[in-house]
Tab-separated table of C-alpha atoms in Angstrom:
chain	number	residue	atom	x	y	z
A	1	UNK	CA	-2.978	-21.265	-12.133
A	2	UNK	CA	-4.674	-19.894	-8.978
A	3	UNK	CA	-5.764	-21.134	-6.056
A	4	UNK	CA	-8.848	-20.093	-3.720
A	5	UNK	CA	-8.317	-18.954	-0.185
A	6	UNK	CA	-7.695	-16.557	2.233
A	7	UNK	CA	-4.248	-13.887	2.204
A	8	UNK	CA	-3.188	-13.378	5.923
A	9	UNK	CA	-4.266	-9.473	6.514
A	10	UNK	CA	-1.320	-7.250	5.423
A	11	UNK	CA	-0.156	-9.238	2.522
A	12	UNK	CA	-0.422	-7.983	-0.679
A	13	UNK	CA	-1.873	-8.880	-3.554
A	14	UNK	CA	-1.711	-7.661	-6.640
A	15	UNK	CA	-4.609	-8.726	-9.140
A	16	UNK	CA	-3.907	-5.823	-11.570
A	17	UNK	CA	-0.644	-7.698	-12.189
A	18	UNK	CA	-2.456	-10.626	-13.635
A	19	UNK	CA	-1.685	-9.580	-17.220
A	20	UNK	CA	2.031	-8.756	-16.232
A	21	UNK	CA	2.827	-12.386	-15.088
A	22	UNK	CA	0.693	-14.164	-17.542
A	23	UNK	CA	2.582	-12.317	-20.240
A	24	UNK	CA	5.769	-14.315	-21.944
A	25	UNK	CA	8.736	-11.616	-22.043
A	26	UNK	CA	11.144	-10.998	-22.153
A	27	UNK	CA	10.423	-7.569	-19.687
A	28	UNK	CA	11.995	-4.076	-19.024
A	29	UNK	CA	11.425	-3.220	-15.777
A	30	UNK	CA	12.076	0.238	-15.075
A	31	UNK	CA	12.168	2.699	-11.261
A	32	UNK	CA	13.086	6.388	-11.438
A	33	UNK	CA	13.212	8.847	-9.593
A	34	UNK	CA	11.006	11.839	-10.464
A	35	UNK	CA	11.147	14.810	-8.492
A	36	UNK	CA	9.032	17.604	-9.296
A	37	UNK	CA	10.289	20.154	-6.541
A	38	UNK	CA	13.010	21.270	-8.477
A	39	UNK	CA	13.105	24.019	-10.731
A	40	UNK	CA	14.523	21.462	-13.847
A	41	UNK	CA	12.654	18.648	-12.978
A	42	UNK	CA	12.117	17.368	-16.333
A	43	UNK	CA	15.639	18.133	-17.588
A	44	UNK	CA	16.491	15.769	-14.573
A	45	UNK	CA	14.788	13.012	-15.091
A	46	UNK	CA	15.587	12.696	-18.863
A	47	UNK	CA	19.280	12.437	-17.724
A	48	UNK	CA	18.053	9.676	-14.970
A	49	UNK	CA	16.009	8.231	-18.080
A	50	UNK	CA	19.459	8.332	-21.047
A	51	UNK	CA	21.360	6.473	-17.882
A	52	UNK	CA	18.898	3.935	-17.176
A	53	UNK	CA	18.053	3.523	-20.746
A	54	UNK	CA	21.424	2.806	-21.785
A	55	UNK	CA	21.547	0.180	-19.590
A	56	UNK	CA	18.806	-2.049	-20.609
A	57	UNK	CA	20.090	-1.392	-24.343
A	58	UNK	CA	23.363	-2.925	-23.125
A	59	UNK	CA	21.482	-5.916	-21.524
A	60	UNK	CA	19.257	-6.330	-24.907
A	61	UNK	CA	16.181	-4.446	-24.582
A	62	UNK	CA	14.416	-4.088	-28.211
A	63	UNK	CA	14.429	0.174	-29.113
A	64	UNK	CA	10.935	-0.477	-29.554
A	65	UNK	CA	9.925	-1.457	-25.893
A	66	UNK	CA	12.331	1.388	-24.668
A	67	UNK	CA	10.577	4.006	-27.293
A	68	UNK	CA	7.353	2.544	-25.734
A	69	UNK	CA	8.966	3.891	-22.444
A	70	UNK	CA	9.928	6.737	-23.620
A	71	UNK	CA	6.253	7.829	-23.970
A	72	UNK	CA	5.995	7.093	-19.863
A	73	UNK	CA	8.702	8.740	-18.815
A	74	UNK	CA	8.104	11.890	-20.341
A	75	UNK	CA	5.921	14.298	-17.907
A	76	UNK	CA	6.156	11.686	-15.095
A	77	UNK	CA	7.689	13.965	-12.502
A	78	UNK	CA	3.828	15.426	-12.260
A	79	UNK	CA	2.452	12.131	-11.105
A	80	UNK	CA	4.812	11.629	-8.247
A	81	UNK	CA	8.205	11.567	-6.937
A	82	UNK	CA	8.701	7.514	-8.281
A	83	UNK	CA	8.108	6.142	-11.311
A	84	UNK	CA	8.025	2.060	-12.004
A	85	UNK	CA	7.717	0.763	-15.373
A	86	UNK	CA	7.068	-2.824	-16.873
A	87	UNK	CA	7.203	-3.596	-20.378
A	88	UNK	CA	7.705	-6.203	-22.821
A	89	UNK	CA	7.638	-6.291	-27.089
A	90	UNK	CA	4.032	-5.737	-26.828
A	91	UNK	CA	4.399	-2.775	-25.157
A	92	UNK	CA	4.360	-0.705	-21.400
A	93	UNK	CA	2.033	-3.727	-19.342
A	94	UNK	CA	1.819	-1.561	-15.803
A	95	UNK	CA	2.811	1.815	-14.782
A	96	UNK	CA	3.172	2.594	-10.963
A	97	UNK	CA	3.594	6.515	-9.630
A	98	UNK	CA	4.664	6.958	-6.379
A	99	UNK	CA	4.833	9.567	-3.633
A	100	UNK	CA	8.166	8.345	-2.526
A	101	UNK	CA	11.167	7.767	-4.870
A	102	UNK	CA	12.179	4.221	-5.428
A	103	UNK	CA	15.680	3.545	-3.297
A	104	UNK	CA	17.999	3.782	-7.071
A	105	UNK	CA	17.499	4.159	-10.238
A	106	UNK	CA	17.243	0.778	-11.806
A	107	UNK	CA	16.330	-0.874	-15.458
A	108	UNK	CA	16.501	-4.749	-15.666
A	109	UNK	CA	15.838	-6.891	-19.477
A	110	UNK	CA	14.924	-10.242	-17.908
A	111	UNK	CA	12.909	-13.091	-18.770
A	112	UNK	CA	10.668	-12.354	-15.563
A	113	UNK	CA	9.562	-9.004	-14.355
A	114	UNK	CA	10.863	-7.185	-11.491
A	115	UNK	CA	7.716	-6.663	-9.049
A	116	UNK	CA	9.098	-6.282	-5.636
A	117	UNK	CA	9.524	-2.782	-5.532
A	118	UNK	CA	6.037	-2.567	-6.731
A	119	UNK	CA	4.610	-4.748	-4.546
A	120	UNK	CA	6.609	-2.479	-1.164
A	121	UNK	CA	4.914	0.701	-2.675
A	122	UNK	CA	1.764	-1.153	-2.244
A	123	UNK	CA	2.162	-2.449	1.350
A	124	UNK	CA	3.634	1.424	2.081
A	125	UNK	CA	0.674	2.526	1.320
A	126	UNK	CA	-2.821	0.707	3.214
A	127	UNK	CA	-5.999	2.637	2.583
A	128	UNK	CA	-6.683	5.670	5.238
A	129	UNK	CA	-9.538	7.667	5.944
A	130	UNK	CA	-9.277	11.678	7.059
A	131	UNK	CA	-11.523	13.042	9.002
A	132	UNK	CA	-11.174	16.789	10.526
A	133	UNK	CA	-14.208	17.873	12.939
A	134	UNK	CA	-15.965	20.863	14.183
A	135	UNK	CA	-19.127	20.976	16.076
A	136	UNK	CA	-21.278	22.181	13.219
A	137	UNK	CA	-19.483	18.711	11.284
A	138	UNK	CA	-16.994	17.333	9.388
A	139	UNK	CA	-14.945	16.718	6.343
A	140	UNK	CA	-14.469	13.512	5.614
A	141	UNK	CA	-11.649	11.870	2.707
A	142	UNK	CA	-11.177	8.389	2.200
A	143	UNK	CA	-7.744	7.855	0.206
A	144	UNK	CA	-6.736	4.419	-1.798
A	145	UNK	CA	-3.510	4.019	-4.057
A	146	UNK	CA	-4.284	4.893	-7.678
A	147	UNK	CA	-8.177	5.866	-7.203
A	148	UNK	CA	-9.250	9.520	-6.538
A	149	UNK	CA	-10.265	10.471	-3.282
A	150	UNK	CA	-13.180	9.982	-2.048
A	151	UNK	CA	-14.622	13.310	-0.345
A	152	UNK	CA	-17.223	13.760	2.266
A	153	UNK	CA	-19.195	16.772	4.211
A	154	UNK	CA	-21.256	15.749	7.181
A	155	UNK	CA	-22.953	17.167	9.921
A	156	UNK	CA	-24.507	20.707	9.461
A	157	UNK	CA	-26.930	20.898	11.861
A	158	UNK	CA	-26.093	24.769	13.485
A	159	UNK	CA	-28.324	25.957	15.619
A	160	UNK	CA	-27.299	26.330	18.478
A	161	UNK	CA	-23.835	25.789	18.169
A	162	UNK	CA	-22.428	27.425	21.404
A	163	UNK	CA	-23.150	26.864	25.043
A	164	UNK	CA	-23.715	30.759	26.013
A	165	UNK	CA	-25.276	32.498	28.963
A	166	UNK	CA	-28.036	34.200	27.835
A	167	UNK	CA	-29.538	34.694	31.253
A	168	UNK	CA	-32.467	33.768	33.475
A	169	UNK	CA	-34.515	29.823	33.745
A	170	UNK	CA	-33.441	28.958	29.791
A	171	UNK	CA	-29.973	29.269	30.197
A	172	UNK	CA	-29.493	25.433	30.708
A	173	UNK	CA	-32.166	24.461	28.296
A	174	UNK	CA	-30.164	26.565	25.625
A	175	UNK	CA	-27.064	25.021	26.794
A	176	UNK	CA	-28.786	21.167	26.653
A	177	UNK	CA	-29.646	21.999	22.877
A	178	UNK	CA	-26.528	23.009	21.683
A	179	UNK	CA	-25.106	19.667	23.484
A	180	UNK	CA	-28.046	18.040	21.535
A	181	UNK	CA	-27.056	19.481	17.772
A	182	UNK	CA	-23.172	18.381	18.712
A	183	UNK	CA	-24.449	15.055	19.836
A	184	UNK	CA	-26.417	14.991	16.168
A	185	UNK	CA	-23.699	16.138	13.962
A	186	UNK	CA	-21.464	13.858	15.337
A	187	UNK	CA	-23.888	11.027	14.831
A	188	UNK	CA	-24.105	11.949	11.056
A	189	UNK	CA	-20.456	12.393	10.774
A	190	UNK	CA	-19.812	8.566	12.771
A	191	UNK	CA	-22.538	7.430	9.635
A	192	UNK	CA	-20.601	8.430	7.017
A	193	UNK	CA	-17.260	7.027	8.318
A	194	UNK	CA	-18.527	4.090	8.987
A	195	UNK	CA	-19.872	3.978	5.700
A	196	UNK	CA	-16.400	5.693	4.272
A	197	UNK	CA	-14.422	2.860	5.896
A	198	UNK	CA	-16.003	0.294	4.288
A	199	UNK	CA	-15.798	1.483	0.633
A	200	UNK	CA	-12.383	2.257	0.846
A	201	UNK	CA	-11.096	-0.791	3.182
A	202	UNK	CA	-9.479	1.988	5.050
A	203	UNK	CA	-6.688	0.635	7.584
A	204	UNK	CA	-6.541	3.480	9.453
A	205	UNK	CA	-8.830	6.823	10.180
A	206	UNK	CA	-6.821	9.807	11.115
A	207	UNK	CA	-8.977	12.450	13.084
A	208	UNK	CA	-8.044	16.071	13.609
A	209	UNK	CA	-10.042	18.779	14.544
A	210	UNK	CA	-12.483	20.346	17.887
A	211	UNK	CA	-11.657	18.070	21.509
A	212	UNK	CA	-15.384	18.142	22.277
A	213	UNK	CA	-16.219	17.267	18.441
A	214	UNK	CA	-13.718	14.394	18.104
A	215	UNK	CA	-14.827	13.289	21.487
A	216	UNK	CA	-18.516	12.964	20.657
A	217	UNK	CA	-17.552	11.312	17.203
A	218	UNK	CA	-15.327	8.302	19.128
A	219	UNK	CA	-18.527	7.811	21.374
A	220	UNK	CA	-20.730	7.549	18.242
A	221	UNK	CA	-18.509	5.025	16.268
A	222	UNK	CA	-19.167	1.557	16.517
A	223	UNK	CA	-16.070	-0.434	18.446
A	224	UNK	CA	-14.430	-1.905	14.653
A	225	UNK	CA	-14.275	1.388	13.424
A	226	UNK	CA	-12.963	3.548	16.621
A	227	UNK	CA	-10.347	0.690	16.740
A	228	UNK	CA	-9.180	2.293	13.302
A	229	UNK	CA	-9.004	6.217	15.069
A	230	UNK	CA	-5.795	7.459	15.421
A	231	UNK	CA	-5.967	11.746	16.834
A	232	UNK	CA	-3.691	14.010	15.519
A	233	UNK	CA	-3.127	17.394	15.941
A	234	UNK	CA	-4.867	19.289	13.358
A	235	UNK	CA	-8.419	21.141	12.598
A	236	UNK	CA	-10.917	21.672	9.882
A	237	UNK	CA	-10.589	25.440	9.526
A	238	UNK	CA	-7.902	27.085	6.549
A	239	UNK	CA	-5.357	28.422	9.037
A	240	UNK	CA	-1.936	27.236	7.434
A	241	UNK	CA	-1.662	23.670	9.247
A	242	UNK	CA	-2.583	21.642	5.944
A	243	UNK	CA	1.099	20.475	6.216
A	244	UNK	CA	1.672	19.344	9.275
A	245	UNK	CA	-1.532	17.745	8.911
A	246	UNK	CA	-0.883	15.614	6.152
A	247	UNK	CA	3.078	15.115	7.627
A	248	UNK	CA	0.761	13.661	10.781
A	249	UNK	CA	-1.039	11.334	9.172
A	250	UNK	CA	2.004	9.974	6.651
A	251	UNK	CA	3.458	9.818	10.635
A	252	UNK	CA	0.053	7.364	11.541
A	253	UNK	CA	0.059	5.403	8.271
A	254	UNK	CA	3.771	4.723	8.648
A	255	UNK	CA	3.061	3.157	12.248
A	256	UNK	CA	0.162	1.211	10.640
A	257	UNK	CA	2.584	-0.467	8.392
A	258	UNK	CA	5.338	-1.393	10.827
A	259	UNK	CA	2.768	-2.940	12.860
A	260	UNK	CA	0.958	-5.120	10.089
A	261	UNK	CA	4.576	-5.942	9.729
A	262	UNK	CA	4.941	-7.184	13.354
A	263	UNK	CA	2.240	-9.359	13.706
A	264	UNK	CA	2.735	-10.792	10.458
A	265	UNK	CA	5.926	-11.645	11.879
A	266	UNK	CA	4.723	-12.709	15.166
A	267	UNK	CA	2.470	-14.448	13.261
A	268	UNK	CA	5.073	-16.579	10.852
A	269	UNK	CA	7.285	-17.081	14.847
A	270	UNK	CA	4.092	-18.743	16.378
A	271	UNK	CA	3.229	-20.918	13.212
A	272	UNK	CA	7.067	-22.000	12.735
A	273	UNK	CA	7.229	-22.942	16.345
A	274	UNK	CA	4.618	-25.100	16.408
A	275	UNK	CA	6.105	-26.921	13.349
A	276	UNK	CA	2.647	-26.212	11.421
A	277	UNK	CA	1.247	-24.004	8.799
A	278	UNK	CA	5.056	-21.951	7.845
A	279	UNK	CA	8.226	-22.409	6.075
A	280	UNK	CA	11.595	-21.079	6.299
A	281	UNK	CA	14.781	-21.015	3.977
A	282	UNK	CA	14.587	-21.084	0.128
A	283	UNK	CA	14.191	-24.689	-0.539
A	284	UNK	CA	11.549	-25.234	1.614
A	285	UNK	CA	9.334	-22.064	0.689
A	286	UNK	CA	10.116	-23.118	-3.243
A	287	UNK	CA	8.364	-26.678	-2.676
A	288	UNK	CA	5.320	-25.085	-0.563
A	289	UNK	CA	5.183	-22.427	-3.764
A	290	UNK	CA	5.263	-25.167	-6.378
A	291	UNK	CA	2.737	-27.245	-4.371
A	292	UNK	CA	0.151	-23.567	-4.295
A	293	UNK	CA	-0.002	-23.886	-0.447
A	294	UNK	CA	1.692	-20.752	-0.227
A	295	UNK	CA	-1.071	-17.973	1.284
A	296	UNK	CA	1.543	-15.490	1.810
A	297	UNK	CA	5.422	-14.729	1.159
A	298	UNK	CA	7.961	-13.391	3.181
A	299	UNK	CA	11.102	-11.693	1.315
A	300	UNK	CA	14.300	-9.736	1.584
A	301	UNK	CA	15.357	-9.199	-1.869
A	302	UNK	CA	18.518	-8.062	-0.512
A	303	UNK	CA	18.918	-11.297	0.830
A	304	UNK	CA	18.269	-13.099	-2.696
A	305	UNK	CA	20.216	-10.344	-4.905
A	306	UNK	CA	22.910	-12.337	-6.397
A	307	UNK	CA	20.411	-15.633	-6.264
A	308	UNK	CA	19.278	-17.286	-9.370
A	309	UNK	CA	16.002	-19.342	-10.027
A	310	UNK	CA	14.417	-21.907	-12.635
A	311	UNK	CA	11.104	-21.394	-14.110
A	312	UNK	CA	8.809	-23.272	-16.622
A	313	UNK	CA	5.475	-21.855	-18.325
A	314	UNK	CA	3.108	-22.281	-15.061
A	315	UNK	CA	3.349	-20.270	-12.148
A	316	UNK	CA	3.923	-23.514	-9.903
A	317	UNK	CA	7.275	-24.453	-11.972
A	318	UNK	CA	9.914	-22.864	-9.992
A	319	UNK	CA	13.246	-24.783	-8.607
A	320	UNK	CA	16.820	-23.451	-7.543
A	321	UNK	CA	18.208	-25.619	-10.300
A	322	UNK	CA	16.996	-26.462	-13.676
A	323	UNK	CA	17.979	-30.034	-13.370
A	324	UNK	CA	14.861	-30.844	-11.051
A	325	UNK	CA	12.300	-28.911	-13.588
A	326	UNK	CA	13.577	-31.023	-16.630
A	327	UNK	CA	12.794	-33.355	-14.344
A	328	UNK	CA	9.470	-32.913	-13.771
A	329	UNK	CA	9.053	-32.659	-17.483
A	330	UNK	CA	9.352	-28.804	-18.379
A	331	UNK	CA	11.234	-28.992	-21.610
A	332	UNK	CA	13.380	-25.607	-21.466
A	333	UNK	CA	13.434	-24.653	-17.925
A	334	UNK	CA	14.511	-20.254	-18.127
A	335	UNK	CA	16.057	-18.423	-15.910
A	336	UNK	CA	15.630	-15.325	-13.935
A	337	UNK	CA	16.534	-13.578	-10.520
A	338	UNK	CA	15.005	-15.835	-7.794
A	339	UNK	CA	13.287	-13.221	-6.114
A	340	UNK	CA	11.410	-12.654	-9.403
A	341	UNK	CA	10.871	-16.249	-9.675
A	342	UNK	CA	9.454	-16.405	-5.942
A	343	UNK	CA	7.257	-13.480	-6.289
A	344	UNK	CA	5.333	-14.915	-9.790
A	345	UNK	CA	4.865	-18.045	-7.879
A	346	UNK	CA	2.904	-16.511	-5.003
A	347	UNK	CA	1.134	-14.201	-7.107
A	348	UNK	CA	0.703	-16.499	-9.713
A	349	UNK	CA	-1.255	-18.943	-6.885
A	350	UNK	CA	-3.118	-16.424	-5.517
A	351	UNK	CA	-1.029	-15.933	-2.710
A	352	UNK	CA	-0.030	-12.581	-0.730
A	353	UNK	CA	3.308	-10.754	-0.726
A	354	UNK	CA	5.316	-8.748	2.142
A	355	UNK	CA	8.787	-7.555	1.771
A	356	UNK	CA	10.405	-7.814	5.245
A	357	UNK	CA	13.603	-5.722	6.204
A	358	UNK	CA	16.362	-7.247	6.097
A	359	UNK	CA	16.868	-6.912	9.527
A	360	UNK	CA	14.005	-8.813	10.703
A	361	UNK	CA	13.910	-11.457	7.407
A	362	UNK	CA	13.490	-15.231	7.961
A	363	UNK	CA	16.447	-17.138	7.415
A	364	UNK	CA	18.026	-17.313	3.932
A	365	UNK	CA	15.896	-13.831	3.417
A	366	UNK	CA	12.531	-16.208	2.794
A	367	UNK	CA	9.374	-17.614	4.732
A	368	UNK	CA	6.131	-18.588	4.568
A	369	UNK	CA	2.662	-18.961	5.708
A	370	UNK	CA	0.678	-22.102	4.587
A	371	UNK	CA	-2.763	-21.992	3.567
A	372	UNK	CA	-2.407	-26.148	5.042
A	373	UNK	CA	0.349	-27.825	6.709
A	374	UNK	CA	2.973	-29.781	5.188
């Protein structure tokens, strides 16, 4: 079952899962770690694999989904430094790499899949634009989880380039033209961002390069899109910053996130105070989920770790207890890790996800907000 409507911004949603929680299970849901910047990284990760492995043949994975892991696992330390896995008896349903490794190495045989970690790799990383300027132009990338990059060159226009002093009554009409072709190449290079921003859905634009250049480019941009800029230090030209470049804008993106984070927060605080369109607690957030007026889930799965849940076929049969879904006429309620239950719910509905630290959680580790009030 879904539902129409609009996901608060920063929520995430994950339509590429559709398969996973339409499928039946039971799953294997696998996270490694798979570093490549040692010398025996794949000697490494088959050892993290045997542990893991073992474990969900304790807990009474099939050899055949774990033999379709196997296939996965093997070579993954190239893709990224963290690998997630789901899989049933039909075989692997999703593969996630990641840049980051996940926090342990876990495996879990369950009835439901385990999609949080997934679905905090996703809301780690919003799409970004690049840009690093000169005066003669720019290059441009726009960069979106598990799509190649998108890569631009704008600008060009070189003559003149320089404001020099070649002497006598033309020396500020040659310095007027050179303003001119920087005015122009930052026009074309404002184009394609603008244009860059939109196919990507970029969250953020990080912008490196000349003062004058970058300058000239913010003046050019229309106000939605300079809203996005974020300078770093950095430059266009090959001379060994690449580095600290991309450590910058990891730096910006990670700011991004903790403050889609905040006002998703603030956000939930105003719509709980006014007693309106937000829940809080597990019992609560389970009726709003069963009733699809979830548009977006707050969760600590730390919070929920040792906290069962009741599910029936349909996305929208969830309870803490199977008593109340054999009530409502699901014939052989299952069980699962809440969390998991939670999550198929909202994403089952159509609704958003954001994993919250625990820190800053709503109470009981679980909120939401409504797409209507109760």
């Amino acid at each position: 079952m879904e539902t129409s409507g609009l996901v608060p911004e920063g929520f995430v949603t994950a339509p590429e899962l559709s398969e996973v929680i339409a499928a039946s299970g039971p799953f294997a849901s696998v996270y490694l770690t798979t570093e490549s910047e040692v010398h025996d990284a794949a000697e490494q990760l088959a050892r993290r694999w045997k542990t893991v492995r073992a474990s969900l043949g304790e807990q009474g994975a099939d050899e055949s989904v774990l033999e379709a892991i196997d296939t996965v696992v093997d070579g993954a330390y190239q893709e990224g430094r963290g690998l997630g896995v789901i899989a049933d008896g039909s075989g692997v349903l999703h593969v996630e790499h990641h840049p980051e490794p996940p926090a342990t190495d876990t495996g879990q045989w369950a009835p439901l899949p385990a999609l949080v970690p997934i679905l905090e790799w996703h809301q780690s990383q919003p799409a970004y634009a690049i840009v690093l300027a000169d005066r003669l132009g720019a290059d441009l990338v726009g960069v979106r989880r598990h799509r190649p990059d998108t890569h631009v060159e704008a600008g060009g226009n070189d003559y003149p380039m320089r404001k020099v002093g070649p002497g006598g009554w033309s020396q500020r009409r040659f310095q007027q033209r050179a303003e001119n072709t920087w005015e122009h190449n930052a026009d074309d290079v404002a184009e394609e961002l603008v244009s860059l921003v939109d196919r990507v859905s970029a969250r953020v634009v990080a912008v490196a390069g000349d003062v004058r250049a970058v300058q000239l480019l913010r003046d050019a941009l229309p106000s939605e899109v300079d809203d996005l800029v974020r300078e770093i230090d950095g430059g266009r030209t090959a001379d060994g910053s690449e580095e600290s470049v991309r450590a910058e804008i990891q730096r910006v993106v990670q700011e991004v996130v903790e403050r889609q984070t905040d006002a998703m927060l603030a956000k939930f605080e105003e719509e709980r105070g006014q007693h309106d369109r937000a829940t809080e607690g597990v019992g609560t957030t389970v009726s709003a989920l069963a009733m699809a007026q979830v548009a977006g889930l707050l969760i600590d799965p730390a919070a929920l770790e040792d906290r069962q849940g009741w599910f029936g076929p349909e996305p929208t049969q969830l309870a803490t207890d199977g008593g109340a879904l054999a009530a409502m006429g699901v014939s052989s309620p299952a069980q699962a890790p809440l969390a998991d239950v939670m999550v198929r719910a909202a994403l089952g509905t159509g609704a958003g996800v954001r994993v919250i630290p625990s820190d800053r959680a709503p109470g009981a580790g679980i909120g939401a907000l409504l797409r209507w009030a109760g």
